[in-house]
Amino acid sequence: MVNDNSKIKKLYAIASSNRKYIFTLPLKNIIKIGKRNYEVKLKHDEKFGTYILFKNRKYPVEIIRSRQNKYEILFNDISYVFTIETPFSYKRMKVLNKQKGKKEKEIIKAPMPGKIVDVLAREGSQVLVGEPIIILEAMKMQNEIQSPVNGIALKINAKPGTIVNKDDVLVEIKVEA
Amino acid sequence: MGIKRILIANRGEIAVRIMKTARRMGIETVAIKTAVEPSALYLSYADFVYDNTDDDSEIPVFLNIDRIIEIALKTGADALHPGYGFLAENAYFAQKCLDNNIEFIGPSPDSIYKIGNKTIARKIALANNIPMATGSQGNIANEEEAVKIAEKIGYPVIIKAASGGGGRGMRIVRKPEDIEKMFIIASKEAEKAFNDPSVFIEKYIENPKHIEFQIIGDKKGNIIHLGERECSIQRKHQKLLEEAPSCALDEKLREEMGNVAVKLVKAAGYYSAGTVEFLLDSDKNYYFMEMNTRIQVEHPVTEEITGIDLIEQQIRVANGEELQLKQEDIKINGWAIECRINAEDVQAGFAPNPGKIEKIYFPDDDYVRVDTGVIAGSVIVPNYDSMIAKLIVKGKDRKEAIKHCKLALDKVWIKGTKTTLPFFRMLVRHPKFTGGTFTTSFIEKELTQYFYNSEYEEMLAAWFATKLFIEENLSENSINLNFNESREIDPWLLNKRISQI
């Protein structure tokens, strides 16, 4: 798609919080806050590992995941997910988002690896927001996994006594108003 | 000193903590090396290391009574410290130690059984007029009885495991239609966790503060208390931050509750260190909840404000020495706060986040104490709890302690795993925490955000992500020019790359 990279004048970093940060190219080591410019430096040394130096403070930074133009960054112990868009791909993304419309199916994934202790909903039964559906045991604790929506439990993959990995699909729910 | 060599039947920071005191007292220590953590830090603090790496049993050695006794006998240990968790509150284990002429550094097996069992503890408390929430007389036999008793007490009620602790086997029930289901869940959970399915029911005290008193007693019946700790900052009954003293108590209430704690412990014929836990409601009524018959994770905050080494006291009592401290000698000096820095993802509901600690630094200011069992290169394994370190800070009063805590939290540097640090950075800035009006339901009911970041941190992260994108896609030596094509790159490879940018 991008054959001549030098034509790209700016990039958008869209955070999962929906905030948009615009950076002009070539990327400078400067961040503007209010009317003042501050220098930002990416550094790496044996003692601290990789970090960003900003306003005389070091912030630890790491890449957790990266796929296509999507980046999950751990910055000062908090993770952020960004998609980086060129002006062209950004426009296209906005058009696509408009066409997508409302979500019909909610997929519940295991938030952590663990063991299914109990399944409280049945396939075809109605579930309400906040209703516990599955009890998952992980690291000493039993965790209730609740339905995030009102709807009908379409498919339940979780079975009591089985071990699940993080992000395994446990339940699919048909969303109802 | 009769005790010459102590086997530490534990790991992690508490093993280190115990060995530091033992060394200062001139007592030798033995630590157990396991296959799960063969290069753990605690091993380097021991005088002798018992190699148990060839143990292929599925239960961790720290839970294996016969094996621990065998190791104690083989290594010539004349005493054993159980730490917390694992076998620390197992009466049968304590008895086994004594049967083999190994001094158990803790209370007698009899008091562990009696007061550690919540149903029996309730009976002792009742007989001594200790204030308690209304509840069932004993354990609940079945669902029908649960329904009846809950009806009688009035909702909401809480179902608790008789042998429980740490929030397991505990369920709050607000509606009659849930009681049968919750009784079964709690009972099952209790059976699994404590080998004892018995549960009892109590009136649930809404929005209380968790106040606990540290006590220490000797084998001659001398017992004193070392003031209180407040542990209301908890999530799913797991404590996250503790402080001492508590801003909810004045001198009069402290004395009253302290005396009640001592009275209860005396009635049970208790010795060694222990903790009497109370709930304190908004009208300052207090209710005895349970007693813990072990050294607790949060013991350092009491040590910091009283200047007393609790591990040393435990060892001296086990050695048969008389308590040298009198109640009137105990002076509370300043304020201490402990943050439990765990390998957890606060953005994903505090999900455990085990991994290798790449870098780890703590501030060295004199108001900071760090109790930890890890160093750079250590691995937080999924087999045990997720604790990385306890950050303990001190100040002359609560305000200064919070200020110091805020400063210290910004100086802690941990790379390699997500931690609870962002949670504490939020907490020390929250008006409800600084104001001291928080209760045990604070985290689950009142918090909308579980972490703190300053306004420009997301922007800096965005700058970093953009820099990576340019490096990978738009620069001359890009690893991939067409970024619409799907690909996966190992994050560590990327981290290596950026170090060369």
XYZ file of C-alpha atoms in Angstrom:
678
model
C 0.000 0.000 0.000
C 2.690 2.467 0.957
C 5.221 2.436 -1.785
C 6.835 5.744 -1.236
C 7.346 6.122 2.484
C 8.827 9.558 2.192
C 5.391 10.894 1.240
C 3.978 10.178 4.684
C 3.908 13.453 6.570
C 2.430 12.296 9.851
C 1.335 9.266 11.852
C -1.586 8.767 14.205
C -1.221 6.704 17.363
C -4.733 5.678 18.388
C -4.865 4.522 22.005
C -7.377 1.967 23.248
C -8.714 4.847 25.363
C -9.680 6.329 21.944
C -7.342 9.268 22.434
C -5.440 10.173 19.289
C -1.838 11.372 19.247
C -0.460 12.921 16.095
C 3.251 12.890 15.325
C 4.779 14.651 12.349
C 7.543 12.949 10.413
C 10.457 12.760 10.690
C 9.763 11.954 14.322
C 11.467 14.396 16.661
C 12.730 13.739 20.167
C 10.459 16.465 21.439
C 7.044 16.411 23.062
C 4.973 19.513 23.389
C 3.003 20.028 26.590
C 1.047 23.251 26.679
C 3.331 25.806 25.086
C 6.593 24.247 26.153
C 8.698 21.716 24.367
C 10.283 18.902 26.328
C 13.000 16.596 25.214
C 12.215 12.869 25.253
C 14.970 10.279 24.973
C 14.850 6.537 24.473
C 17.729 4.944 26.346
C 19.100 1.563 27.166
C 21.766 0.538 29.599
C 22.836 -2.505 31.533
C 21.592 -1.232 34.884
C 18.047 -0.121 34.072
C 17.289 -1.883 30.780
C 15.266 0.126 28.259
C 13.729 3.361 29.513
C 12.464 6.746 28.453
C 14.039 9.835 29.926
C 11.596 12.709 30.232
C 11.695 15.803 32.450
C 14.661 14.336 34.353
C 12.802 11.175 35.210
C 13.347 7.641 34.002
C 10.319 5.600 32.982
C 10.707 1.853 32.396
C 9.366 0.837 28.988
C 8.854 -2.545 27.329
C 7.058 -4.026 24.366
C 4.549 -6.636 25.440
C 3.116 -7.493 22.049
C 3.326 -6.264 18.514
C 1.263 -7.383 15.554
C 0.862 -5.549 12.268
C 0.384 -1.928 13.224
C -0.828 -2.744 16.747
C 1.496 -2.292 19.716
C 1.051 -3.129 23.357
C 3.517 -1.095 25.382
C 4.331 -1.370 29.074
C 5.182 2.130 30.221
C 5.886 2.820 33.888
C 4.225 -0.510 34.814
C 0.995 0.271 32.931
C 0.161 -1.227 29.557
C -1.210 0.738 26.629
C -2.430 -0.534 23.294
C -1.945 1.638 20.210
C -2.678 1.220 16.553
C -0.462 3.334 14.362
C -2.147 4.695 11.273
C -0.960 6.704 8.308
C -3.352 9.487 7.182
C -4.589 7.125 4.447
C -5.129 4.043 6.627
C -6.670 6.247 9.317
C -9.341 7.464 6.903
C -10.067 3.936 5.796
C -10.308 2.760 9.403
C -12.905 5.416 10.157
C -15.033 4.328 7.208
C -14.776 0.678 8.221
C -15.751 1.460 11.812
C -18.904 3.212 10.648
C -19.981 0.166 8.659
C -19.372 -2.267 11.493
C -22.409 -1.337 13.550
C -23.392 -2.895 16.856
C -21.974 -5.961 18.509
C -24.205 -9.021 18.410
C -22.088 -11.603 20.119
C -20.073 -11.328 23.314
C -17.204 -13.732 23.787
C -15.972 -14.425 27.296
C -12.360 -15.497 27.512
C -10.407 -16.829 30.473
C -8.789 -13.786 32.126
C -5.984 -15.971 33.502
C -4.847 -19.570 33.367
C -6.643 -21.771 35.868
C -9.057 -24.568 36.550
C -12.800 -24.467 35.938
C -14.441 -25.273 39.263
C -18.047 -24.764 38.333
C -20.207 -23.753 35.384
C -23.318 -21.958 36.570
C -25.073 -21.239 33.268
C -26.476 -23.682 30.729
C -26.446 -23.468 26.959
C -29.598 -21.735 25.810
C -30.299 -20.155 29.187
C -30.709 -16.458 29.778
C -27.897 -14.566 31.510
C -27.983 -11.103 33.021
C -25.280 -8.475 33.421
C -23.178 -9.319 36.480
C -24.501 -12.839 36.791
C -21.747 -15.307 37.700
C -21.363 -17.818 34.874
C -18.169 -19.634 35.660
C -16.016 -20.173 38.743
C -12.350 -20.252 37.789
C -9.675 -21.174 40.288
C -6.256 -19.623 39.837
C -3.393 -19.060 42.273
C -5.181 -19.722 45.579
C -8.351 -17.866 44.634
C -11.706 -18.771 43.207
C -12.786 -16.136 40.742
C -16.317 -15.535 39.573
C -16.533 -14.801 35.892
C -19.612 -12.706 35.324
C -21.599 -11.978 32.211
C -20.760 -8.510 30.835
C -24.098 -8.331 28.981
C -27.726 -9.399 29.025
C -28.310 -12.228 26.614
C -28.555 -15.930 25.891
C -25.662 -18.316 26.513
C -25.116 -19.730 23.019
C -22.154 -21.962 23.539
C -20.352 -23.032 26.705
C -16.917 -24.509 26.124
C -15.869 -24.595 29.782
C -16.285 -27.877 31.629
C -15.852 -28.342 35.378
C -12.491 -29.829 36.309
C -10.714 -28.797 33.134
C -7.646 -26.561 32.938
C -7.857 -23.500 30.722
C -5.215 -21.138 29.398
C -5.434 -17.360 29.392
C -7.699 -16.151 26.559
C -9.336 -19.531 25.959
C -12.920 -18.920 24.867
C -15.187 -20.052 27.702
C -18.639 -18.831 26.735
C -20.336 -17.176 23.782
C -23.334 -15.019 24.540
C -25.919 -13.679 22.108
C -26.397 -10.072 23.161
C -29.944 -8.930 23.832
C -31.077 -5.411 24.517
C 19.876 -20.338 74.036
C 18.713 -23.929 73.814
C 17.747 -23.596 70.169
C 20.837 -24.037 67.998
C 19.607 -24.795 64.500
C 16.305 -23.841 62.898
C 14.808 -25.493 59.833
C 12.876 -22.921 57.800
C 9.832 -24.749 56.430
C 9.097 -21.945 54.010
C 10.472 -19.950 51.084
C 10.518 -16.437 49.661
C 10.703 -13.242 51.663
C 9.554 -14.753 54.959
C 12.342 -17.358 54.840
C 14.846 -14.531 54.313
C 13.224 -12.501 57.097
C 13.453 -15.362 59.632
C 17.045 -16.210 58.729
C 18.168 -12.586 59.156
C 16.971 -12.566 62.760
C 18.288 -16.071 63.487
C 21.730 -15.062 62.231
C 21.719 -11.937 64.427
C 20.882 -14.187 67.399
C 23.701 -16.575 66.540
C 21.397 -19.441 65.583
C 22.108 -21.598 62.540
C 19.507 -22.007 59.825
C 18.612 -24.693 57.305
C 16.729 -23.900 54.101
C 15.150 -26.318 51.644
C 16.116 -26.163 47.983
C 13.286 -27.168 45.651
C 13.196 -28.096 41.982
C 10.729 -25.272 41.360
C 13.089 -22.549 42.616
C 16.585 -24.060 42.707
C 18.341 -20.687 42.703
C 15.976 -18.699 44.919
C 17.438 -15.866 47.004
C 16.417 -17.325 50.376
C 18.855 -20.201 49.933
C 21.795 -17.814 50.074
C 20.818 -16.667 53.584
C 20.938 -20.157 55.099
C 23.894 -21.762 56.858
C 22.864 -25.120 55.441
C 20.820 -25.933 52.360
C 18.993 -29.233 52.112
C 18.745 -30.314 48.484
C 15.223 -31.547 47.850
C 15.290 -31.074 44.086
C 14.912 -34.802 43.428
C 11.523 -34.830 45.188
C 9.053 -35.645 42.415
C 5.955 -35.522 44.586
C 3.099 -33.391 43.292
C 2.566 -31.627 46.604
C 5.095 -28.900 47.389
C 7.578 -30.032 50.054
C 6.450 -27.146 52.289
C 3.087 -28.914 52.596
C 4.509 -32.393 53.046
C 4.511 -33.056 56.796
C 6.446 -36.340 56.785
C 9.056 -35.019 54.412
C 9.630 -31.812 56.430
C 10.037 -33.791 59.652
C 12.454 -36.133 57.892
C 14.506 -33.164 56.627
C 14.565 -31.608 60.115
C 15.868 -34.851 61.618
C 18.399 -35.417 58.835
C 19.820 -31.906 59.100
C 19.988 -31.918 62.873
C 17.581 -29.020 63.339
C 16.304 -28.717 66.923
C 13.632 -26.162 66.019
C 11.414 -25.319 63.054
C 9.921 -22.049 61.887
C 6.900 -22.516 59.623
C 6.633 -18.871 58.412
C 3.137 -18.101 57.098
C 0.890 -20.125 54.783
C 1.766 -23.773 54.041
C 1.831 -25.679 57.376
C 2.005 -22.640 59.672
C -1.451 -23.222 61.121
C -1.585 -26.991 60.996
C -2.000 -28.384 64.523
C -1.149 -31.919 63.439
C 2.142 -30.714 61.967
C 3.042 -28.758 65.117
C 2.362 -31.895 67.177
C 4.507 -34.000 64.833
C 7.400 -31.580 65.392
C 7.094 -31.883 69.169
C 6.789 -35.693 68.940
C 10.159 -35.695 67.180
C 11.780 -33.339 69.706
C 11.769 -30.453 67.275
C 10.698 -27.183 68.877
C 7.843 -25.674 66.837
C 8.330 -21.886 66.691
C 4.722 -20.927 67.158
C 1.871 -21.696 69.525
C 1.035 -25.117 70.990
C -0.724 -27.647 68.723
C -3.690 -27.440 71.067
C -4.125 -23.687 70.666
C -3.616 -23.856 66.913
C -6.445 -26.365 66.757
C -8.760 -24.546 69.132
C -8.346 -20.930 68.201
C -7.446 -21.586 64.584
C -10.783 -23.296 64.137
C -13.228 -20.446 63.822
C -16.186 -22.321 65.296
C -14.268 -23.235 68.445
C -12.729 -19.737 68.619
C -16.254 -18.299 68.522
C -17.232 -20.489 71.458
C -14.221 -19.338 73.492
C -15.000 -15.717 72.612
C -18.659 -16.163 73.547
C -17.752 -17.668 76.925
C -15.527 -14.646 77.627
C -18.015 -11.979 76.565
C -15.952 -10.873 73.584
C -18.144 -8.832 71.198
C -19.017 -10.790 68.050
C -21.381 -10.598 65.099
C -24.484 -12.745 65.574
C -23.993 -16.140 64.059
C -24.640 -19.847 64.078
C -23.802 -21.767 67.257
C -21.579 -24.173 65.401
C -21.043 -25.583 61.958
C -23.909 -25.836 59.505
C -24.948 -29.385 58.654
C -26.766 -28.901 55.359
C -28.562 -26.540 52.992
C -31.819 -26.653 54.960
C -30.062 -25.576 58.145
C -28.230 -22.824 56.250
C -31.558 -21.455 55.027
C -33.045 -21.515 58.532
C -30.091 -19.899 60.285
C -29.626 -17.188 57.656
C -33.320 -16.377 57.994
C -32.947 -16.082 61.754
C -29.833 -13.863 61.633
C -31.203 -11.724 58.805
C -29.582 -10.924 55.459
C -26.902 -10.117 54.435
C -24.964 -13.003 55.951
C -21.482 -14.381 55.379
C -20.649 -18.074 55.088
C -17.156 -18.882 56.358
C -14.984 -21.975 56.426
C -14.420 -23.166 60.001
C -10.772 -23.965 59.228
C -10.415 -21.162 56.746
C -8.314 -18.119 56.133
C -7.240 -15.836 53.330
C -10.715 -15.413 51.900
C -11.146 -18.978 50.695
C -14.397 -20.725 51.492
C -16.041 -17.392 52.197
C -19.253 -16.177 50.549
C -21.452 -13.168 51.203
C -25.132 -13.869 50.655
C -27.610 -11.021 50.252
C -30.727 -12.810 48.999
C -32.475 -15.898 50.414
C -32.616 -17.483 46.936
C -28.771 -17.641 46.825
C -28.124 -19.248 50.191
C -28.313 -22.908 49.166
C -26.072 -22.459 46.134
C -23.529 -20.387 48.091
C -23.509 -22.868 50.970
C -22.518 -25.625 48.563
C -19.829 -23.525 46.842
C -18.316 -22.370 50.148
C -18.351 -25.873 51.559
C -16.725 -27.369 48.460
C -14.090 -24.656 48.428
C -13.375 -25.205 52.134
C -13.003 -28.929 51.663
C -10.559 -28.448 48.822
C -8.494 -25.777 50.523
C -8.483 -26.952 54.135
C -9.526 -30.600 54.012
C -12.532 -29.632 56.092
C -15.890 -28.800 54.506
C -17.405 -27.341 57.688
C -18.719 -23.821 57.395
C -20.648 -21.501 59.698
C -22.814 -18.446 59.140
C -22.467 -14.953 60.576
C -24.241 -11.656 60.166
C -22.364 -9.738 57.480
C -21.101 -6.399 58.777
C -21.447 -3.859 55.965
C -18.506 -1.620 55.115
C -16.355 -2.270 58.158
C -12.735 -1.467 58.775
C -10.401 -4.420 59.317
C -8.482 -3.842 62.546
C -6.173 -6.472 63.990
C -4.120 -6.588 67.164
C -0.669 -8.106 67.330
C -0.160 -10.076 70.504
C 2.819 -11.890 71.929
C 2.804 -14.256 74.881
C 5.164 -16.673 76.613
C 4.680 -20.194 77.933
C 4.224 -18.877 81.477
C 1.022 -17.046 80.634
C 2.391 -13.507 80.216
C 0.630 -11.861 77.294
C 0.799 -8.347 75.904
C -0.432 -6.621 72.762
C 1.666 -4.472 70.431
C -1.111 -2.244 69.183
C -3.177 -2.554 66.047
C -2.778 -2.697 62.304
C -5.381 -1.543 59.850
C -5.776 -3.802 56.804
C -8.942 -2.449 55.200
C -7.318 -2.080 51.791
C -8.145 -5.518 50.480
C -9.592 -7.131 47.423
C -11.526 -10.388 47.607
C -10.303 -10.681 51.218
C -6.675 -10.478 50.109
C -4.820 -7.663 51.823
C -2.906 -5.259 49.616
C -1.810 -2.488 51.964
C -1.520 -2.445 55.733
C -0.652 0.294 58.151
C -0.002 0.763 61.837
C -1.457 2.302 63.838
C -5.006 2.900 62.530
C -6.499 6.387 62.230
C -9.880 4.921 63.239
C -8.765 4.276 66.827
C -8.154 6.749 69.602
C -6.115 5.945 72.710
C -9.189 4.816 74.649
C -10.502 2.450 71.969
C -6.990 1.102 71.373
C -6.644 0.229 75.038
C -10.102 -1.325 75.178
C -9.695 -3.466 72.061
C -6.145 -4.385 73.040
C -7.364 -5.612 76.421
C -10.131 -7.629 74.773
C -7.576 -9.239 72.458
C -5.326 -10.143 75.389
C -8.280 -11.521 77.348
C -9.311 -13.805 74.503
C -5.785 -15.075 73.948
C -5.304 -15.719 77.664
C -8.553 -17.665 77.780
C -7.235 -19.923 75.032
C -3.946 -20.566 76.867
C -2.065 -19.152 73.928
C 1.637 -18.370 73.550
C 3.956 -17.064 70.760
C 2.963 -14.350 68.272
C -0.610 -14.149 67.084
C -3.144 -11.785 65.621
C -6.671 -11.095 66.810
C -8.788 -9.742 63.980
C -11.760 -7.454 64.472
C -14.238 -5.698 62.258
C -14.979 -2.113 63.241
C -18.231 -0.602 62.013
C -18.922 3.069 61.302
C -20.270 3.571 64.848
C -16.978 2.231 66.257
C -18.539 -1.016 67.433
C -16.027 -3.810 67.127
C -16.620 -7.500 66.532
C -14.136 -10.336 66.980
C -13.693 -12.064 63.658
C -10.916 -14.630 63.928
C -7.450 -15.248 65.234
C -4.366 -16.064 63.197
C -1.909 -18.303 64.984
C 1.161 -17.428 62.919
C 3.500 -14.598 62.062
C 1.658 -12.503 59.483
C 2.745 -11.052 56.180
C 2.094 -7.553 57.532
C 4.094 -7.948 60.774
C 6.769 -5.406 59.672
C 4.495 -2.379 60.189
C 4.145 -3.334 63.867
C 7.894 -3.873 64.145
C 8.557 -0.451 62.653
C 6.402 1.466 65.124
C 7.245 -0.550 68.251
C 10.900 -1.340 67.557
C 10.292 -4.977 68.503
C 11.570 -7.862 66.360
C 8.619 -10.257 66.318
C 10.603 -13.181 64.917
C 13.097 -12.805 67.772
C 10.240 -12.823 70.275
C 8.805 -15.973 68.673
C 12.160 -17.736 68.898
C 12.720 -16.668 72.525
C 9.254 -17.859 73.539
C 9.790 -21.195 71.779
C 13.063 -21.446 73.652
C 11.112 -21.243 76.913
C 12.225 -17.721 77.851
C 9.976 -15.432 79.802
C 8.666 -12.340 78.013
C 10.909 -9.407 78.965
C 8.417 -6.846 77.687
C 5.652 -5.395 79.835
C 2.499 -3.798 78.435
C 3.547 -0.392 79.785
C 6.876 -0.645 77.901
C 5.134 -0.729 74.544
C 5.240 2.712 72.963
C 3.924 3.466 69.514
C 6.362 5.634 67.647
C 5.379 7.099 64.263
C 3.436 5.530 61.425
C 4.265 2.658 59.072
C 2.689 1.564 55.785
C 3.299 -1.659 53.879
C 2.558 -2.101 50.161
C 2.469 -5.654 48.841
C 4.173 -5.491 45.487
C 2.828 -8.537 43.693
C 3.345 -9.830 40.172
C -0.227 -9.037 39.183
C -1.900 -7.197 36.345
C -4.053 -4.496 37.933
C -5.496 -3.656 34.522
C -6.790 -7.221 34.206
C -8.523 -7.544 37.586
C -5.289 -8.289 39.486
C -4.685 -11.473 37.476
C -1.427 -13.192 38.433
C 1.403 -12.246 36.103
C 4.248 -14.650 36.807
C 7.546 -14.133 35.024
C 11.223 -13.424 35.299
C 12.311 -10.302 37.134
C 14.758 -8.646 34.732
C 15.696 -5.638 36.858
C 14.754 -4.701 40.381
C 15.791 -1.696 42.486
C 14.403 -0.184 45.636
C 15.076 3.238 47.120
C 17.631 3.275 49.934
C 16.171 6.190 51.899
C 16.271 5.595 55.625
C 12.460 5.650 55.893
C 12.256 2.620 53.581
C 12.424 -1.045 54.536
C 12.120 -3.758 51.922
C 11.373 -7.391 52.719
C 11.868 -9.453 49.600
C 12.820 -12.903 48.407
C 13.806 -11.926 44.876
C 16.673 -10.281 43.014
C 17.221 -9.535 39.323
C 17.059 -12.851 37.491
C 14.632 -14.437 39.962
C 11.509 -16.018 38.579
C 8.061 -15.490 40.065
C 6.725 -19.004 39.612
C 3.028 -19.790 39.255
C 3.361 -22.553 41.893
C 3.373 -20.124 44.834
C 1.907 -16.736 45.702
C 2.679 -13.774 43.480
C 4.582 -11.633 45.978
C 7.676 -9.834 44.743
C 8.385 -7.633 47.757
C 6.914 -5.752 50.663
C 7.690 -2.048 50.541
C 7.495 -0.682 54.076
C 7.781 3.053 54.712
C 7.810 5.025 57.909
C 6.944 8.573 58.861
C 6.499 10.554 62.074
C 2.746 10.599 61.443
C 0.307 9.266 58.834
C 0.685 12.284 56.608
C 4.442 11.943 56.440
C 4.250 8.166 55.992
C 1.965 8.658 52.956
C 4.305 11.308 51.570
C 7.256 8.950 51.964
C 5.243 6.131 50.423
C 4.469 8.245 47.357
C 8.147 9.123 46.919
C 9.306 5.543 47.431
C 6.732 4.120 44.978
C 8.071 6.363 42.234
C 11.592 5.121 42.874
C 10.886 1.385 42.759
C 12.139 -0.018 39.449
C 10.940 -3.459 38.371
C 11.232 -4.808 34.835
C 10.070 -8.136 33.479
C 6.592 -8.489 34.915
C 3.558 -6.349 35.608
C 3.175 -5.384 39.255
C 0.737 -3.801 41.677
C 2.874 -0.605 41.770
C 0.420 1.451 39.622
C -2.348 0.506 42.064
C -0.446 1.896 45.056
C 0.526 5.023 43.123
C -3.205 5.622 42.652
C -4.057 4.750 46.245
C -1.648 7.202 47.909
C -3.249 9.991 45.861
C -6.857 9.007 46.548
C -8.677 11.407 48.912
C -10.519 8.550 50.569
C -7.235 6.848 51.439
C -5.419 9.979 52.547
C -8.529 10.998 54.491
C -8.576 7.626 56.256
C -12.306 6.977 55.776
C -11.924 3.883 53.578
C -13.424 0.498 54.499
C -12.950 -3.075 53.297
C -15.382 -2.487 50.427
C -13.400 0.506 49.119
C -11.590 -1.268 46.265
C -14.510 -3.295 45.010
C -17.263 -0.719 45.410
C -15.780 2.744 45.145
C -12.802 2.604 42.858
C -13.350 3.232 39.180
C -9.696 3.176 38.191
C -7.168 0.780 39.642
C -4.005 2.558 38.606
C -2.405 5.975 38.408
C -0.619 7.561 35.495
C 0.240 11.203 35.039
C -1.454 12.938 32.106
C 1.488 12.725 29.721
C 2.452 9.090 30.303
C 0.077 7.765 27.632
C 1.475 10.350 25.230
C 5.032 9.178 25.924
C 3.983 5.571 25.357
C 2.334 6.680 22.075
C 5.567 8.365 21.022
C 7.432 5.140 21.756
C 4.942 3.012 19.777
C 5.186 5.433 16.861
C 8.975 5.281 16.984
C 8.804 1.473 16.846
C 6.405 1.602 13.917
C 8.703 3.889 11.964
C 11.670 1.702 12.762
C 9.896 -1.415 11.550
C 8.038 -0.081 8.553
C 9.327 3.187 7.249
C 13.052 3.291 7.802
C 15.647 2.075 5.364
C 16.436 -1.115 7.216
C 12.839 -1.882 8.159
C 12.166 -5.464 9.033
C 8.918 -5.319 7.121
C 7.911 -2.732 4.596
C 4.359 -3.878 4.148
C 2.742 -3.483 7.530
C -0.629 -4.708 6.379
C 0.695 -8.213 6.143
C 0.118 -10.241 9.253
C 3.179 -11.157 11.274
C 4.267 -11.873 14.797
C 7.516 -10.669 16.264
C 8.953 -11.894 19.498
C 8.686 -8.958 21.919
C 12.159 -9.701 23.267
C 13.574 -9.465 19.792
C 11.874 -6.113 19.439
C 13.201 -5.010 22.791
C 16.656 -5.895 21.600
C 16.140 -3.927 18.431
C 15.019 -0.791 20.177
C 18.058 -0.888 22.375
C 20.023 -0.262 19.185
C 17.893 2.628 17.953
